[in-house]
Short mmCIF file of C-alpha atoms in Angstrom, two decimals:
data_model
loop_
_atom_site.label_atom_id
_atom_site.label_comp_id
_atom_site.label_asym_id
_atom_site.label_seq_id
_atom_site.Cartn_x
_atom_site.Cartn_y
_atom_site.Cartn_z
CA MET A 1302 -89.11 -21.29 -44.10
CA LEU A 1303 -86.05 -24.06 -44.40
CA GLY A 1304 -84.70 -22.04 -41.74
CA ASN A 1305 -88.09 -23.04 -39.48
CA SER A 1306 -88.56 -26.44 -40.23
CA LEU A 1307 -84.73 -26.75 -38.76
CA ASP A 1308 -85.37 -25.12 -35.78
CA LEU A 1309 -88.75 -27.53 -35.69
CA SER A 1310 -87.01 -30.45 -35.77
CA SER A 1311 -84.14 -29.24 -32.92
CA ARG A 1312 -87.48 -28.77 -30.97
CA LEU A 1313 -89.41 -31.88 -32.21
CA ASP A 1314 -85.58 -34.05 -30.37
CA ARG A 1315 -85.96 -31.50 -26.80
CA GLU A 1316 -89.89 -33.12 -26.84
CA GLU A 1317 -87.91 -37.46 -27.76
CA GLN A 1318 -85.61 -35.79 -24.76
CA ALA A 1319 -88.27 -35.68 -22.46
CA ASP A 1320 -90.42 -38.21 -23.11
CA GLU A 1321 -87.13 -40.56 -22.77
CA SER A 1322 -86.26 -38.88 -19.38
CA ASP A 1323 -89.88 -39.49 -18.20
CA THR A 1324 -89.30 -43.38 -18.54
CA GLY A 1325 -86.57 -42.62 -15.27
CA PRO A 1326 -82.11 -42.55 -15.85
CA ASN A 1327 -81.40 -45.09 -17.56
CA PRO A 1328 -78.30 -47.91 -15.73
CA THR A 1329 -75.10 -46.77 -17.90
CA ARG A 1330 -74.01 -50.08 -20.17
CA PRO A 1331 -70.31 -51.18 -20.00
CA ALA A 1332 -68.74 -50.45 -22.67
CA THR A 1333 -67.06 -52.78 -25.65
CA THR A 1334 -62.89 -52.09 -26.08
CA SER A 1335 -62.00 -52.86 -29.49
CA ALA A 1336 -59.84 -56.09 -29.27
CA PRO A 1337 -55.60 -55.44 -30.64
CA GLY A 1338 -55.38 -55.30 -34.31
CA MET A 1339 -59.63 -55.07 -35.55
CA ARG A 1340 -61.27 -52.33 -38.19
CA GLU A 1341 -63.50 -50.22 -36.64
CA GLY A 1342 -66.51 -51.13 -38.14
CA THR A 1343 -69.76 -49.28 -38.98
CA ASP A 1344 -73.17 -49.35 -37.92
CA ASP A 1345 -74.39 -53.19 -38.86
CA GLY A 1346 -73.04 -52.59 -42.52
CA GLU A 1347 -74.83 -48.72 -42.99
CA GLY A 1348 -72.79 -47.27 -44.66
CA THR A 1349 -71.56 -46.42 -48.26
CA GLY A 1350 -70.92 -47.93 -51.16
CA ASP A 1351 -73.79 -51.35 -51.20
CA GLY A 1352 -74.48 -50.71 -47.70
CA ALA A 1353 -74.44 -54.78 -47.40
CA ASP A 1354 -76.21 -55.92 -43.65
CA THR A 1355 -73.06 -56.69 -41.90
CA GLY A 1356 -70.84 -56.15 -39.84
CA THR A 1357 -67.07 -55.83 -39.85
CA GLY A 1358 -64.78 -57.31 -36.89
CA THR A 1359 -65.53 -58.62 -34.21
CA ASN A 1360 -68.60 -57.51 -33.34
CA ALA A 1361 -71.04 -57.34 -36.28
CA GLY A 1362 -71.61 -53.17 -36.21
CA ALA A 1363 -69.51 -52.21 -33.48
CA GLY A 1364 -68.57 -48.10 -33.37
CA THR A 1365 -65.24 -47.15 -32.19
CA GLY A 1366 -65.23 -47.80 -28.84
CA THR A 1367 -68.40 -48.25 -27.82
CA ASN A 1368 -70.93 -50.93 -27.33
CA ALA A 1369 -72.24 -52.62 -30.30
CA GLY A 1370 -74.50 -51.24 -32.69
CA ALA A 1371 -73.14 -47.64 -31.34
CA ASP A 1372 -72.77 -45.16 -34.03
CA VAL A 1373 -69.77 -44.37 -35.77
CA GLY A 1374 -69.20 -40.99 -33.33
CA ALA A 1375 -70.86 -39.20 -31.49
CA GLY A 1376 -71.84 -36.17 -34.24
CA LEU A 1377 -73.63 -38.24 -36.38
CA GLY A 1378 -76.94 -39.68 -34.11
CA ALA A 1379 -76.97 -37.28 -31.25
CA ASP A 1380 -76.46 -34.01 -30.27
CA PRO A 1381 -73.61 -33.90 -27.99
CA ALA A 1382 -76.78 -33.01 -23.73
CA PRO A 1383 -74.84 -31.57 -21.27
CA GLY A 1384 -73.67 -33.26 -18.31
CA GLY A 1385 -70.73 -35.09 -19.28
CA ALA A 1386 -69.85 -37.96 -21.05
CA ASP A 1387 -71.36 -40.50 -19.10
CA ALA A 1388 -75.03 -38.42 -19.17
CA ALA A 1389 -74.58 -38.12 -23.67
CA HIS A 1390 -74.28 -41.76 -22.87
CA ALA A 1391 -77.17 -42.42 -21.47
CA ARG A 1392 -78.95 -40.39 -23.72
CA VAL A 1393 -77.63 -41.57 -26.93
CA HIS A 1394 -78.40 -44.98 -25.73
CA PRO A 1395 -81.07 -46.13 -24.20
CA GLU A 1396 -81.95 -48.73 -21.98
CA PRO A 1397 -81.01 -52.38 -23.26
CA VAL A 1398 -84.52 -54.09 -24.05
CA PRO A 1399 -84.23 -57.87 -22.74
CA GLY A 1400 -85.23 -59.25 -26.23
CA VAL A 1401 -84.44 -56.70 -28.55
CA SER A 1402 -80.51 -54.88 -28.30
CA GLY A 1403 -79.15 -58.57 -27.84
CA ILE A 1404 -80.39 -58.95 -23.82
CA PRO A 1405 -80.20 -63.35 -23.57
CA VAL A 1406 -83.43 -63.97 -22.04
CA PRO A 1407 -84.04 -67.27 -20.10
CA GLY A 1408 -84.54 -69.91 -22.65
CA VAL A 1409 -84.53 -67.76 -25.81
CA SER A 1410 -81.13 -68.58 -27.66
CA ALA A 1411 -79.09 -64.86 -27.57
CA ASP A 1412 -77.80 -65.91 -30.90
CA PRO A 1413 -81.21 -65.70 -33.17
CA PRO A 1414 -80.63 -66.35 -36.34
CA ALA A 1415 -78.72 -63.13 -38.81
CA ALA A 1416 -82.19 -63.89 -41.78
CA ALA A 1417 -84.65 -63.18 -38.49
CA GLN A 1418 -81.96 -60.25 -37.62
CA ARG A 1419 -81.49 -58.20 -41.48
CA SER A 1420 -85.46 -59.27 -42.13
CA ALA A 1421 -87.99 -58.12 -39.11
CA PRO A 1422 -87.29 -53.83 -37.12
CA VAL A 1423 -87.11 -54.58 -33.83
CA ALA A 1424 -88.36 -52.48 -30.95
CA GLY A 1425 -86.12 -48.98 -31.73
CA ARG A 1426 -86.86 -45.08 -31.43
CA SER A 1427 -90.31 -43.63 -32.03
CA MET A 1428 -91.51 -40.05 -33.83
CA ALA A 1429 -94.88 -41.00 -32.69
CA ALA A 1430 -96.55 -37.88 -29.92
CA PRO A 1431 -99.86 -38.13 -31.46
CA ALA A 1432 -100.95 -35.39 -28.19
CA ARG A 1433 -98.70 -32.36 -29.77
CA ASP A 1434 -100.23 -33.01 -33.21
CA GLY A 1435 -102.27 -29.98 -34.37
CA GLU A 1436 -103.31 -28.10 -37.81
CA LEU A 1437 -99.25 -27.46 -38.73
CA ARG A 1438 -98.22 -31.24 -37.32
CA ARG A 1439 -99.28 -33.97 -37.72
CA THR A 1440 -98.49 -38.17 -37.08
CA PHE A 1441 -99.01 -40.96 -38.79
CA PRO A 1442 -98.26 -44.77 -37.84
CA PRO A 1443 -96.48 -46.63 -39.67
CA PRO A 1444 -98.25 -48.61 -41.19
CA PRO A 1445 -98.83 -53.57 -41.28
CA PRO A 1446 -95.89 -54.86 -42.96
CA ALA A 1447 -98.39 -56.64 -45.61
CA ARG A 1448 -99.12 -54.84 -48.64
CA THR A 1449 -96.98 -55.04 -51.49
CA PRO A 1450 -96.10 -52.52 -53.83
CA ARG A 1451 -98.44 -52.33 -57.07
CA ALA A 1452 -96.80 -53.96 -60.68
CA SER A 1453 -96.96 -50.11 -62.54
CA GLY A 1454 -95.43 -48.41 -59.21
CA PHE A 1455 -94.99 -48.31 -56.06
CA ALA A 1456 -97.66 -44.94 -55.36
CA GLU A 1457 -100.82 -45.77 -56.01
CA THR A 1458 -102.37 -42.61 -57.81
CA TRP A 1459 -100.81 -39.96 -59.86
CA TRP A 1460 -99.31 -37.03 -57.99
CA GLY A 1461 -98.26 -40.30 -55.10
CA ASN A 1462 -95.77 -41.43 -58.46
CA ALA A 1463 -94.72 -38.27 -58.90
CA TRP A 1464 -93.48 -38.22 -55.53
CA VAL A 1465 -91.79 -40.86 -56.73
CA ALA A 1466 -90.65 -39.65 -59.45
CA ALA A 1467 -88.57 -36.70 -57.74
CA LEU A 1468 -87.15 -39.36 -55.97
CA GLU A 1469 -85.80 -41.31 -58.57
CA GLU A 1470 -84.57 -38.83 -60.44
CA MET A 1471 -83.19 -37.39 -57.92
CA ALA A 1472 -82.11 -40.51 -57.19
CA LEU A 1473 -77.74 -41.41 -57.67
CA ASP A 1474 -77.11 -45.18 -57.05
CA ALA A 1475 -81.18 -46.66 -57.77
CA ALA A 1476 -78.73 -50.32 -55.57
CA ARG A 1477 -80.55 -47.58 -52.60
CA LEU A 1478 -83.34 -47.19 -54.86
CA GLY A 1479 -84.53 -50.51 -54.62
CA ARG A 1480 -83.23 -51.98 -50.92
CA GLY A 1481 -85.72 -48.81 -49.72
CA LYS A 1482 -88.33 -49.87 -51.27
CA ALA A 1483 -88.12 -53.69 -49.74
CA TYR A 1484 -87.24 -51.43 -46.41
CA ALA A 1485 -90.94 -49.78 -46.91
CA GLY A 1486 -92.36 -52.30 -47.56
CA GLU A 1487 -91.90 -54.98 -44.62
CA GLY A 1488 -92.75 -52.10 -42.50
CA HIS A 1489 -89.06 -50.07 -41.03
CA VAL A 1490 -89.89 -47.39 -41.45
CA ASP A 1491 -91.81 -46.00 -38.24
CA ALA A 1492 -94.81 -43.51 -37.06
CA VAL A 1493 -93.75 -41.21 -39.83
CA THR A 1494 -94.20 -36.59 -38.56
CA VAL A 1495 -95.03 -34.73 -41.44
CA THR A 1496 -94.00 -30.53 -40.50
CA PRO A 1497 -94.21 -27.79 -43.60
CA GLY A 1498 -91.58 -28.10 -45.10
CA LEU A 1499 -90.49 -31.86 -43.30
CA VAL A 1500 -91.87 -35.21 -43.17
CA LEU A 1501 -89.25 -36.83 -40.06
CA ALA A 1502 -89.18 -40.71 -38.79
CA TYR A 1503 -86.70 -43.31 -37.95
CA VAL A 1504 -85.83 -46.60 -40.06
CA HIS A 1505 -85.00 -49.62 -38.73
CA GLY A 1506 -81.74 -51.66 -39.88
CA SER A 1507 -80.74 -54.36 -38.22
CA ARG A 1508 -79.17 -52.80 -35.13
CA PRO A 1509 -80.87 -52.24 -32.36
CA ARG A 1510 -81.36 -48.77 -33.36
CA PRO A 1511 -83.50 -47.34 -35.78
CA TYR A 1512 -81.70 -44.33 -37.57
CA ARG A 1513 -83.57 -40.15 -37.29
CA VAL A 1514 -84.48 -39.34 -41.26
CA GLN A 1515 -85.98 -36.61 -42.23
CA ILE A 1516 -87.32 -35.68 -46.01
CA ARG A 1517 -86.85 -30.80 -46.11
CA MET A 1518 -88.90 -30.06 -49.09
CA ARG A 1519 -89.44 -25.38 -49.83
CA THR A 1520 -92.50 -24.48 -48.73
CA LEU A 1521 -95.25 -22.27 -50.76
CA PRO A 1522 -94.37 -17.85 -50.36
CA ASP A 1523 -97.78 -16.53 -49.85
CA ASP A 1524 -98.73 -15.12 -53.29
CA ASP A 1525 -98.29 -19.11 -54.62
CA TRP A 1526 -100.77 -19.71 -52.19
CA GLU A 1527 -103.82 -17.53 -53.76
CA ARG A 1528 -102.87 -18.06 -57.35
CA PHE A 1529 -103.77 -21.76 -55.49
CA LEU A 1530 -107.08 -21.15 -53.62
CA ASP A 1531 -108.40 -19.00 -56.46
CA ALA A 1532 -107.37 -21.99 -58.76
CA ALA A 1533 -109.61 -24.35 -56.23
CA ALA A 1534 -112.48 -22.04 -55.77
CA GLU A 1535 -112.99 -21.22 -58.80
CA ARG A 1536 -114.78 -24.64 -59.16
CA PRO A 1537 -116.94 -26.63 -57.01
CA SER A 1538 -115.55 -29.47 -58.63
CA HIS A 1539 -112.17 -28.85 -56.77
CA ILE A 1540 -113.24 -28.55 -53.11
CA ALA A 1541 -115.89 -32.14 -53.54
CA ALA A 1542 -112.09 -33.49 -55.31
CA LEU A 1543 -110.17 -32.73 -52.19
CA LEU A 1544 -112.70 -33.54 -49.60
CA ASP A 1545 -112.95 -36.72 -50.10
CA LYS A 1546 -109.05 -36.89 -50.74
CA GLU A 1547 -108.90 -36.79 -54.44
CA LEU A 1548 -106.02 -34.01 -56.01
CA PRO A 1549 -107.46 -32.73 -59.20
CA GLN A 1550 -104.82 -32.55 -62.04
CA ALA A 1551 -106.31 -29.16 -63.68
CA LEU A 1552 -106.00 -28.22 -59.93
CA ALA A 1553 -102.22 -29.24 -59.90
CA ASP A 1554 -101.33 -27.02 -63.25
CA CYS A 1555 -102.49 -24.18 -61.95
CA GLY A 1556 -99.12 -22.35 -62.18
CA VAL A 1557 -97.99 -23.46 -58.71
CA GLU A 1558 -95.66 -25.79 -57.90
CA LEU A 1559 -97.31 -28.00 -55.71
CA LEU A 1560 -95.51 -31.06 -56.73
CA PRO A 1561 -91.89 -31.81 -56.15
CA GLY A 1562 -89.41 -32.20 -59.05
CA PRO A 1563 -86.07 -33.38 -59.64
CA GLY A 1564 -83.94 -31.79 -56.74
CA ASP A 1565 -87.17 -30.38 -55.07
CA LEU A 1566 -86.24 -33.00 -52.08
CA VAL A 1567 -83.85 -32.63 -49.32
CA PRO A 1568 -82.41 -35.91 -47.45
CA ARG A 1569 -81.15 -35.20 -43.87
CA CYS A 1570 -80.17 -39.38 -42.30
CA SER A 1571 -78.56 -40.36 -38.96
CA CYS A 1572 -76.04 -43.41 -40.07
CA PRO A 1573 -72.72 -43.66 -42.00
CA ASP A 1574 -73.61 -43.34 -46.23
CA SER A 1575 -72.95 -40.56 -47.62
CA GLY A 1576 -75.48 -42.25 -50.61
CA HIS A 1577 -77.70 -39.85 -51.93
CA PRO A 1578 -80.18 -40.86 -51.10
CA CYS A 1579 -79.11 -43.61 -48.80
CA LYS A 1580 -81.50 -46.33 -48.51
CA HIS A 1581 -83.50 -44.58 -45.01
CA ALA A 1582 -83.58 -41.66 -46.95
CA ALA A 1583 -85.74 -43.03 -49.70
CA ALA A 1584 -88.41 -45.88 -47.51
CA LEU A 1585 -88.96 -41.96 -45.45
CA CYS A 1586 -89.68 -40.59 -49.25
CA TYR A 1587 -91.38 -43.73 -50.10
CA GLN A 1588 -93.13 -44.38 -46.32
CA THR A 1589 -94.83 -40.71 -48.04
CA ALA A 1590 -95.33 -41.52 -51.34
CA ARG A 1591 -98.01 -44.10 -49.27
CA LEU A 1592 -98.32 -41.11 -47.45
CA LEU A 1593 -99.79 -39.21 -49.76
CA ASP A 1594 -101.95 -41.37 -51.84
CA GLU A 1595 -104.70 -41.24 -48.60
CA ASP A 1596 -104.69 -37.82 -48.51
CA PRO A 1597 -103.41 -35.35 -50.63
CA PHE A 1598 -103.15 -32.41 -47.76
CA VAL A 1599 -100.15 -34.51 -46.10
CA LEU A 1600 -98.46 -32.29 -49.58
CA LEU A 1601 -100.08 -29.10 -48.90
CA LEU A 1602 -98.98 -29.33 -45.72
CA LEU A 1603 -95.58 -29.92 -45.80
CA ARG A 1604 -95.72 -26.55 -48.81
CA GLY A 1605 -97.41 -25.20 -46.10
CA ARG A 1606 -100.87 -24.55 -45.00
CA GLY A 1607 -102.88 -26.69 -42.99
CA GLU A 1608 -105.90 -28.90 -43.71
CA ARG A 1609 -108.77 -27.39 -41.59
CA GLU A 1610 -107.21 -23.27 -42.29
CA LEU A 1611 -107.52 -24.46 -46.32
CA LEU A 1612 -110.45 -25.76 -46.23
CA ASP A 1613 -112.64 -21.93 -43.42
CA GLU A 1614 -110.49 -20.29 -47.11
CA LEU A 1615 -111.41 -22.33 -49.89
CA SER A 1616 -114.59 -22.35 -47.74
CA ARG A 1617 -114.81 -18.40 -47.48
CA ARG A 1618 -113.56 -17.57 -51.32
CA ASN A 1619 -116.52 -20.03 -52.24
CA ALA A 1620 -119.48 -18.14 -50.23
CA THR A 1621 -117.97 -15.00 -51.31
CA LEU A 1622 -118.63 -16.74 -55.80
CA ALA A 1623 -121.50 -17.91 -54.88
CA ALA A 1624 -122.74 -14.21 -53.60
CA ARG A 1625 -120.44 -11.68 -56.86
CA SER A 1626 -122.24 -14.48 -58.80
CA ALA A 1627 -125.76 -13.63 -57.62
CA ARG A 1628 -125.64 -10.90 -57.60
CA ALA A 1629 -124.16 -10.95 -61.59
CA ALA A 1630 -127.77 -12.79 -62.35
CA GLU A 1631 -129.49 -10.10 -61.60
CA GLU A 1632 -127.98 -7.63 -63.54
CA PRO A 1633 -127.57 -7.32 -67.22
CA ALA A 1634 -125.23 -8.20 -68.71
CA LEU A 1635 -122.37 -5.50 -70.56
CA PRO A 1636 -120.48 -6.06 -72.92
CA GLY A 1637 -116.01 -6.87 -72.77
CA VAL A 1638 -114.22 -10.43 -72.59
CA PRO A 1639 -112.46 -10.90 -69.39
CA ALA A 1640 -109.58 -9.02 -68.06
CA ARG A 1641 -107.19 -12.40 -68.39
CA GLU A 1642 -108.11 -12.71 -71.80
CA ALA A 1643 -107.79 -9.09 -72.10
CA VAL A 1644 -103.33 -8.82 -70.42
CA GLU A 1645 -102.84 -12.14 -71.84
CA ARG A 1646 -100.28 -12.54 -74.29
CA ARG A 1647 -100.42 -14.16 -78.30
CA VAL A 1648 -98.44 -15.28 -80.31
CA ARG A 1649 -100.01 -13.55 -83.59
CA ALA A 1650 -99.81 -14.59 -87.17
CA PRO A 1651 -96.86 -13.54 -89.14
CA LEU A 1652 -98.15 -10.71 -92.55
CA PRO A 1653 -97.79 -11.83 -95.52
CA ALA A 1654 -95.34 -11.43 -97.87
CA PRO A 1655 -96.10 -7.68 -98.77
CA LEU A 1656 -97.05 -7.65 -103.10
CA PRO A 1657 -94.91 -6.71 -105.86
CA PRO A 1658 -95.26 -3.07 -106.81
CA PRO A 1659 -96.55 -2.14 -109.68
CA ALA A 1660 -94.76 -0.59 -112.69
CA HIS A 1661 -96.32 2.38 -112.85
CA PRO A 1662 -99.60 4.47 -110.63
CA GLU A 1663 -103.09 3.99 -112.26
CA GLN A 1664 -105.59 6.94 -113.13
CA PRO A 1665 -108.37 7.29 -110.57
CA PRO A 1666 -111.76 7.36 -111.66
CA ALA A 1667 -113.87 9.59 -112.89
CA TYR A 1668 -115.49 11.84 -110.11
CA PRO A 1669 -118.54 12.85 -111.84
CA ALA A 1670 -119.98 16.05 -110.45
CA SER A 1671 -122.51 16.59 -108.62
CA PRO A 1672 -124.04 20.48 -107.49
CA GLY A 1673 -122.52 21.90 -104.41
CA GLY A 1674 -120.03 18.98 -103.89
CA PRO A 1675 -116.05 19.31 -104.65
CA ASP A 1676 -114.58 19.90 -107.62
CA PRO A 1677 -114.14 17.22 -110.19
CA PHE A 1678 -110.84 18.90 -111.66
CA ALA A 1679 -109.61 19.41 -108.39
CA LEU A 1680 -110.53 15.80 -106.87
CA ASP A 1681 -109.01 14.53 -109.64
CA GLN A 1682 -106.09 16.56 -109.29
CA LEU A 1683 -105.16 15.49 -105.74
CA ALA A 1684 -106.53 11.76 -106.45
CA THR A 1685 -103.06 11.88 -109.65
CA ASP A 1686 -100.69 13.19 -107.31
CA ALA A 1687 -101.67 10.74 -104.35
CA ALA A 1688 -100.83 7.73 -106.90
CA ALA A 1689 -97.68 9.17 -108.07
CA ARG A 1690 -96.50 10.22 -104.76
CA ALA A 1691 -97.36 6.53 -103.06
CA HIS A 1692 -96.22 4.38 -106.17
CA ALA A 1693 -93.05 6.38 -105.45
CA LEU A 1694 -92.85 5.33 -101.85
CA LEU A 1695 -94.10 2.12 -102.31
CA THR A 1696 -90.37 1.32 -105.32
CA THR A 1697 -87.60 3.51 -103.91
CA GLY A 1698 -88.65 3.73 -98.93
CA ARG A 1699 -89.07 7.34 -99.41
CA ASP A 1700 -91.06 10.53 -100.05
CA PRO A 1701 -89.28 12.46 -102.14
CA LEU A 1702 -91.63 15.71 -102.45
CA ALA A 1703 -91.85 15.11 -98.18
CA GLU A 1704 -90.39 18.35 -97.22
CA LEU A 1705 -90.85 20.90 -100.21
CA THR A 1706 -91.61 23.90 -99.82
CA LEU A 1707 -96.05 25.76 -100.48
CA TRP A 1708 -94.01 26.90 -102.89
CA GLN A 1709 -91.57 24.15 -104.28
CA ASP A 1710 -95.34 22.02 -104.11
CA ALA A 1711 -98.03 24.57 -105.81
CA VAL A 1712 -94.98 24.41 -108.97
CA ARG A 1713 -95.20 20.43 -109.18
CA LEU A 1714 -99.11 20.69 -109.47
CA ALA A 1715 -99.42 22.39 -112.03
CA ALA A 1716 -96.24 21.10 -113.82
CA THR A 1717 -98.39 17.70 -113.93
CA ARG A 1718 -101.36 19.49 -115.71
CA PRO A 1719 -99.93 18.63 -119.06
CA GLY A 1720 -100.77 22.39 -121.19
CA SER A 1721 -100.02 25.91 -119.36
CA GLY A 1722 -103.08 27.50 -118.83
CA LEU A 1723 -104.55 27.52 -122.19
CA THR A 1724 -107.37 25.44 -121.50
CA ALA A 1725 -110.09 26.70 -118.41
CA THR A 1726 -109.46 24.14 -116.51
CA THR A 1727 -105.53 24.97 -116.73
CA ARG A 1728 -106.28 28.79 -116.41
CA ALA A 1729 -108.60 27.29 -113.17
CA LEU A 1730 -106.12 25.61 -112.06
CA TYR A 1731 -102.69 28.09 -112.30
CA ALA A 1732 -105.52 30.98 -110.03
CA ASP A 1733 -106.29 29.08 -108.01
CA LEU A 1734 -102.84 27.78 -107.00
CA ALA A 1735 -101.23 31.34 -107.07
CA THR A 1736 -103.56 32.50 -105.24
CA ALA A 1737 -102.84 30.44 -102.08
CA THR A 1738 -98.78 31.27 -102.92
CA ARG A 1739 -99.27 34.83 -102.83
CA ARG A 1740 -98.32 34.78 -106.43
CA THR A 1741 -99.02 36.02 -109.83
CA PRO A 1742 -101.05 33.18 -113.09
CA ALA A 1743 -96.97 35.11 -114.94
CA ASP A 1744 -94.53 33.95 -111.48
CA LEU A 1745 -95.93 30.44 -111.38
CA ALA A 1746 -96.36 29.45 -115.45
CA ARG A 1747 -92.42 30.32 -115.10
CA ALA A 1748 -91.68 28.45 -112.49
CA VAL A 1749 -93.54 25.96 -114.55
CA ALA A 1750 -91.27 25.79 -117.34
CA ALA A 1751 -88.81 26.20 -114.78
CA TRP A 1752 -89.30 23.84 -113.57
CA ARG A 1753 -90.75 20.84 -116.28
CA GLN A 1754 -86.83 21.75 -117.91
CA GLY A 1755 -84.73 20.76 -114.67
CA GLY A 1756 -87.74 19.75 -111.91
CA LEU A 1757 -86.27 21.02 -108.26
CA GLU A 1758 -83.36 22.36 -109.68
CA GLY A 1759 -84.05 23.93 -112.64
CA LEU A 1760 -86.85 25.67 -110.12
CA ALA A 1761 -83.47 26.95 -108.48
CA VAL A 1762 -81.52 27.70 -111.57
CA LEU A 1763 -84.70 30.17 -112.46
CA GLU A 1764 -84.73 31.64 -108.13
CA GLU A 1765 -81.46 31.73 -107.49
CA ALA A 1766 -78.23 33.62 -108.12
CA TRP A 1767 -74.59 31.96 -106.49
CA ASP A 1768 -71.19 32.56 -107.68
CA PRO A 1769 -69.82 28.96 -108.70
CA PRO A 1770 -66.00 28.04 -108.11
CA ALA A 1771 -63.51 28.75 -111.15
CA GLY A 1772 -63.77 24.95 -113.86
CA ARG A 1773 -66.61 24.99 -115.42
CA PHE A 1774 -67.63 28.20 -115.23
CA ASP A 1775 -64.58 30.07 -117.16
CA ARG A 1776 -64.19 26.58 -119.63
CA ALA A 1777 -67.92 27.21 -121.29
CA ARG A 1778 -66.60 30.63 -122.06
CA PRO A 1779 -63.66 30.28 -124.59
CA LEU A 1780 -65.34 26.63 -126.06
CA LEU A 1781 -68.63 28.66 -126.61
CA LEU A 1782 -66.20 30.77 -128.92
CA ALA A 1783 -64.83 28.07 -130.41
CA ALA A 1784 -69.24 27.11 -131.89
CA ASP A 1785 -68.25 30.73 -133.36
CA PHE A 1786 -70.76 32.40 -130.56
CA PRO A 1787 -70.17 36.11 -129.93
CA ALA A 1788 -67.89 36.45 -126.18
CA PHE A 1789 -71.35 36.33 -124.06
CA ARG A 1790 -71.06 38.39 -120.62
CA PRO A 1791 -70.25 36.73 -116.80
CA TRP A 1792 -72.22 38.11 -114.63
CA HIS A 1793 -72.10 35.50 -110.80
CA ASN A 1794 -73.44 31.86 -112.99
CA HIS A 1795 -75.11 33.23 -115.86
CA LEU A 1796 -73.89 33.92 -119.10
CA THR A 1797 -75.57 36.49 -121.09
CA HIS A 1798 -74.80 36.55 -124.94
CA PRO A 1799 -74.65 39.78 -126.08
CA HIS A 1800 -77.45 41.01 -127.58
CA GLY A 1801 -79.38 40.05 -124.85
CA HIS A 1802 -82.40 37.23 -125.99
CA ILE A 1803 -80.41 33.81 -125.10
CA GLN A 1804 -78.56 33.42 -122.10
CA LEU A 1805 -77.43 30.49 -119.89
CA ARG A 1806 -76.73 29.34 -116.18
CA LEU A 1807 -74.62 26.57 -114.13
CA GLY A 1808 -77.32 25.05 -111.82
CA HIS A 1809 -75.44 22.90 -108.51
CA ASP A 1810 -76.21 19.84 -110.63
CA GLY A 1811 -73.50 21.01 -112.33
CA LEU A 1812 -75.70 21.01 -116.12
CA TRP A 1813 -76.43 24.51 -117.79
CA TYR A 1814 -79.86 25.55 -118.57
CA ALA A 1815 -81.07 27.99 -121.59
CA TYR A 1816 -83.37 30.36 -121.33
CA GLU A 1817 -84.16 32.80 -123.83
CA SER A 1818 -85.95 37.36 -123.75
CA GLU A 1819 -87.07 39.03 -125.99
CA PRO A 1820 -84.31 42.09 -126.36
CA GLY A 1821 -83.94 44.27 -123.68
CA HIS A 1822 -87.09 43.31 -121.94
CA ASP A 1823 -85.10 41.10 -119.65
CA ASP A 1824 -87.44 39.22 -119.19
CA TRP A 1825 -86.54 34.66 -119.30
CA TRP A 1826 -87.24 31.68 -119.43
CA PRO A 1827 -86.86 27.86 -119.84
CA ARG A 1828 -86.01 26.90 -122.67
CA GLY A 1829 -84.34 23.71 -124.68
CA THR A 1830 -83.16 20.55 -122.13
CA PRO A 1831 -80.30 21.17 -119.07
CA ASP A 1832 -76.41 20.65 -120.54
CA LEU A 1833 -73.26 19.47 -119.35
CA ASP A 1834 -71.49 20.69 -121.95
CA PRO A 1835 -72.49 24.78 -123.15
CA VAL A 1836 -73.38 24.68 -126.73
CA GLY A 1837 -75.42 21.26 -126.09
CA ALA A 1838 -77.49 23.39 -123.64
CA LEU A 1839 -78.04 26.17 -127.10
CA THR A 1840 -78.87 23.58 -129.25
CA GLY A 1841 -82.66 24.05 -130.69
CA LEU A 1842 -82.10 27.74 -130.08
CA GLY A 1843 -80.53 28.11 -133.44
CA SER A 1844 -76.52 28.18 -135.41
CA PRO A 1845 -74.18 30.65 -134.16
CA THR A 1846 -75.06 33.03 -137.02
CA ASP A 1847 -78.36 32.38 -136.32
CA VAL A 1848 -78.72 33.84 -133.12
#
């Protein structure tokens, strides 16, 4: 879009040149040569620094070897034109007008007071070409200089003040802003032409020829225009406000950057002042704020869309919404939420801190028996087991039973039930678990005893024989002999009494597990408590003389 603005600016230059050529050839003005030793001046003092309107040199505002009031160089205010230096000189310096460009008039003093030169703009070039205006080009004549800015600000509307705020926040010199505001208030800004992304005008200084000033800003992409039009058509009050030349605050906050921010305004002036902005660009910005006050469609045109195009599109969308509302009124309302609310991001409140875990799992409630209902004993068993596992997961952060096999879990469930198959309910539980695991109740009872002796490792000692490394297993026999036990027979990880009724088994955890059997029957059952000392594991089974 910035490239389009540059092309439009070049086209405006060509149109101005055509207007000047229609008025007839301009006679060539005699050149004024700088006196020897004279310092080169700038245009009516519009240079860097404070920009005082006083020239430097013999003639105020004398250029470098050119007429009085000429630009400092050929590249500052005019583009080279075909036809040689004379043609370019004739275009840059139009024909002098008596009484305006310093040409004496009979009966009038040739040297007006300097104060009069600084206070009133002189006639010069103009951007006014209403015949060329269209949907994307509007020309505004200069307002009368009698208007006085209010004490609260130069603009009168909130959107005009937002424009002024963007100007003042990007300015590097408050003094230039003050002089620019004075220029705008005194009528130094000529007719203003507004096109998408560009504000163009001539601003008069104290010299005859005005400066050519541009203010550029970015136009909006199509996606932003779609959001703006949807927001404007959503409420009829927004359309009514635009027709009344008002810009609702809610419409400007619809997610589209209508108003400029700091750095969005890009000034350019043909004067040699390097200020950002210079006082001529500041004057045009202040003058544009007045135009925005009177018609917010000027802002929308700067952003890329004309008034008629926007109103036609808003009318079409408003009619579509009205038809849709009429159909919705006739149809029954369906439960649901607007899609915007369903997909918008929500920030949920943080969860409260977890409560401290209880010291032990609670006892589940008693389940009464009912004809045809589940077994209360089985429900109590499952509830108790679930409570124990949940408590372990809550306190340790892991479920120690998650990797158990079906057989191991059945043994664990049976082991957590008091007794060993003596009661009717316990016998029923053992029978059900044995059937589910395809084992006998006797196998389950033996495994329950091993689980109660050492948990999962105790069950492994019961069911698995393995070859231990040298060390602890080899030292067990001398220890038993020293405790007056007879010599035990080794086999894998087993040490068996010569009489065949007592056995020690070494587990992978390094503990010794004691077993008993009827002599000669090889029917081993876990007994006692595991111990690191083989002699200690036999404690409770009798003295060495007894066994």
